[in-house]
Amino acid sequence: MTNDTYHHGDLKNALIRAGVEILARDGIGALSLRSVAREAGVSHSAPYAHFSDKQALIAAISTEGFHRLYAKLEAASAHFKSQPIKQITACARAYADFAVQERDIFNIMFSGVLEQEKAYPEFVEISKATAALLAKIVSSCQDAGIFPTGKTDLLSVAIWGQMHGIVSLALEKQISHTVLDQYKLNEILLFALNQFALVELT
Amino acid sequence: MTNDTYHHGDLKNALIRAGVEILARDGIGALSLRSVAREAGVSHSAPYAHFSDKQALIAAISTEGFHRLYAKLEAASAHFKSQPIKQITACARAYADFAVQERDIFNIMFSGVLEQEKAYPEFVEISKATAALLAKIVSSCQDAGIFPTGKTDLLSVAIWGQMHGIVSLALEKQISHTVLDQYKLNEILLFALNQFALVELT
DNA sequence: TGTATAATCTAGACAGTGTAAAGATATAAT
DNA sequence: ATTATATCTTTACACTGTCTAGATTATACA
C-alpha cells in the first residue's frame, strides 16, 4: 500500500500502525501527531485528513489496543474450551501479560478516551465487547460452580476491576518490590481471584 | 507570604498549591509549568529554581495528593477506632470519594511518578506510608477475625489493587452506566471487599 | 470521455509548551 | 562591607497541536 504516489492509499491505518510502533519503541512520551506523521512518511498535517485532532488518533490507537487485548483474551479462553477454571486463570494471566508487554498501549487505552465529550463508536464497541467477553467467561464459571450464581455483571466488574487494579499498581511500581519479588504478579492475581471462587483456582 | 518583593518567600509551596488549584479548576490538560507559574504570579522559568523539570513539579503535586489521601484514610480509620469492620469499609469509601472528588490529582498520582529514573524521596515516603496504613488496617481486621490470618502484605496488596482498579475503571467510564447506576460505586466496592471477608461487611 | 466535485496531501503560519542561558536582584555568609 | 549564593526575569530555541491556503489525485456525473 505504501506506494510513492501523492495519495498514500491507506494512510489512516498506516498512521495507527505508526503510533503503535512509536509507543512500543519510544514510549508514550514520544507519541505526537507529528512523530506519527514522520513515522508514516507524510507531512505533519496530513493526519488531519483522517483524524479531527490528536484525541481522535489516540482513540484509534487505543481501539487497536483493545482489539489486541480482546484477541489475546479470546485466544486464552478458546485454548481451554469448556474448562472454565483454566479459562478464567488464563485470562487473568493474559491480561497481565498484555499490560506488561504492551505497557504503553495498555496505559493509553485507559487514559481517558471515554471521558471525552466526543464519542468514538469503534472504541466503545470493542471495549464493550471486551467487557462482555469477560462477563461470558465469568458466567460460564458460575454455571460450572466455580463462582456463586447471580449478579453476573456485578461479579464480572469486580473481577475485572481487581485484575486491572493489581496490574496497574504493579506497572506503576506502587507494589513494593519485596512483595512483588516474593509473590510475583501472577500469584497475586491468582490469590485475589481465588477470593471469589468456591473451588481452588490454580 | 505573597508579598510584592522580588523574592517570593515561599514560591516552592506556592507553585504546588497553584498546581493543585489548576488541576481542580481546569483539569489535567491545563497543567503546564507555565500555567502554574502564571497562577503563582511569577515568570515562566521561575519554577526552575525549585524544580529541575516538569516531572519534578508533578512529583511534588502528586506528593501533596498522597498526603491528602493519607489524611483522609487516616481520618476514616481514626473515626472508627477499634472497630476494624467499619474501618476497612470506611477506608474503601474514602478512597473512592477521594478519587471522585479530586479526580485529576488522583490520576496524576498514578501516572508514572515512580517509573521515572529520578527518585523523589518524599513521594516514595508518603506512598509507602499510605500502603503501610492500609496494611495496618488489614492486619487489625485479621486480628479481629474479619480476614483470614497470614500473608498480610499479599492480602493488603490484593485489597488495595481491587479498590484501585474498580475506582479507576469507574473514573474511566469503563464500567457500563447500567451496572454503575444499578449498584453504585460504593456497593461494587463493598461486594468486592466482602469476597475477602469471613464475616459480612456492610 | 471530459469535467466538476470531493478527498487527500503539502507548505506555511501561529500560539503554546518545556527547557536552557544570561543577566538582574535579593539574601546569606564571611 | 564585600562576596557568594539563591532566587527570579528576560530572551531564545526547538517542538507541539492546529489552522489556513493551495496543490494533487481520485471520484462522480454529464
Tab-separated table of C-alpha atoms in Angstrom, chain A residues 88-160:
chain	number	residue	atom	x	y	z
A	88	ILE	CA	-10.505	-17.591	33.974
A	89	THR	CA	-6.970	-18.051	35.266
A	90	ALA	CA	-5.552	-17.986	31.748
A	91	CYS	CA	-7.440	-14.748	31.099
A	92	ALA	CA	-6.006	-13.146	34.211
A	93	ARG	CA	-2.544	-14.120	33.081
A	94	ALA	CA	-3.249	-12.883	29.564
A	95	TYR	CA	-4.466	-9.542	30.888
A	96	ALA	CA	-1.292	-9.130	32.936
A	97	ASP	CA	0.922	-10.267	30.074
A	98	PHE	CA	-0.657	-7.778	27.736
A	99	ALA	CA	-0.244	-4.942	30.219
A	100	VAL	CA	3.411	-5.784	30.841
A	101	GLN	CA	4.388	-6.490	27.255
A	102	GLU	CA	2.417	-3.708	25.620
A	103	ARG	CA	2.666	-1.404	28.540
A	104	ASP	CA	2.293	1.941	26.802
A	105	ILE	CA	-0.642	0.880	24.658
A	106	PHE	CA	-2.266	-0.505	27.777
A	107	ASN	CA	-1.764	2.813	29.542
A	108	ILE	CA	-3.101	4.859	26.654
A	109	MET	CA	-6.165	2.599	26.439
A	110	PHE	CA	-7.064	3.627	29.966
A	111	SER	CA	-6.118	7.279	29.835
A	112	GLY	CA	-9.459	8.912	29.380
A	113	VAL	CA	-10.702	8.144	25.870
A	114	LEU	CA	-14.248	7.522	27.087
A	115	GLU	CA	-14.192	10.634	29.271
A	116	GLN	CA	-14.026	12.868	26.213
A	117	GLU	CA	-17.144	14.689	25.116
A	118	LYS	CA	-16.632	13.255	21.627
A	119	ALA	CA	-17.836	9.736	21.037
A	120	TYR	CA	-15.608	7.179	19.357
A	121	PRO	CA	-18.019	4.410	18.303
A	122	GLU	CA	-15.379	1.841	17.381
A	123	PHE	CA	-13.632	2.294	20.705
A	124	VAL	CA	-16.896	1.953	22.591
A	125	GLU	CA	-17.727	-1.151	20.602
A	126	ILE	CA	-14.539	-3.085	21.237
A	127	SER	CA	-14.223	-2.039	24.870
A	128	LYS	CA	-17.798	-3.157	25.473
A	129	ALA	CA	-17.069	-6.388	23.637
A	130	THR	CA	-14.056	-6.970	25.867
A	131	ALA	CA	-16.148	-6.440	28.989
A	132	ALA	CA	-18.768	-8.788	27.533
A	133	LEU	CA	-16.153	-11.440	26.852
A	134	LEU	CA	-15.027	-11.313	30.462
A	135	ALA	CA	-18.644	-11.463	31.605
A	136	LYS	CA	-19.239	-14.506	29.412
A	137	ILE	CA	-16.298	-16.347	30.940
A	138	VAL	CA	-17.344	-15.358	34.443
A	139	SER	CA	-20.840	-16.573	33.652
A	140	SER	CA	-19.594	-19.948	32.448
A	141	CYS	CA	-17.594	-20.193	35.674
A	142	GLN	CA	-20.797	-19.610	37.577
A	143	ASP	CA	-22.531	-22.333	35.596
A	144	ALA	CA	-19.663	-24.677	36.422
A	145	GLY	CA	-19.997	-23.972	40.135
A	146	ILE	CA	-16.716	-22.106	40.364
A	147	PHE	CA	-18.272	-18.771	41.290
A	148	PRO	CA	-21.526	-18.206	43.195
A	149	THR	CA	-24.512	-17.726	40.916
A	150	GLY	CA	-26.360	-14.455	40.316
A	151	LYS	CA	-25.305	-10.869	39.731
A	152	THR	CA	-23.027	-11.839	36.883
A	153	ASP	CA	-22.390	-8.256	35.814
A	154	LEU	CA	-21.504	-7.164	39.345
A	155	LEU	CA	-19.200	-10.139	39.808
A	156	SER	CA	-17.651	-9.580	36.420
A	157	VAL	CA	-16.958	-5.915	37.049
A	158	ALA	CA	-15.478	-6.675	40.446
A	159	ILE	CA	-13.131	-9.281	38.981
A	160	TRP	CA	-12.130	-7.087	36.077
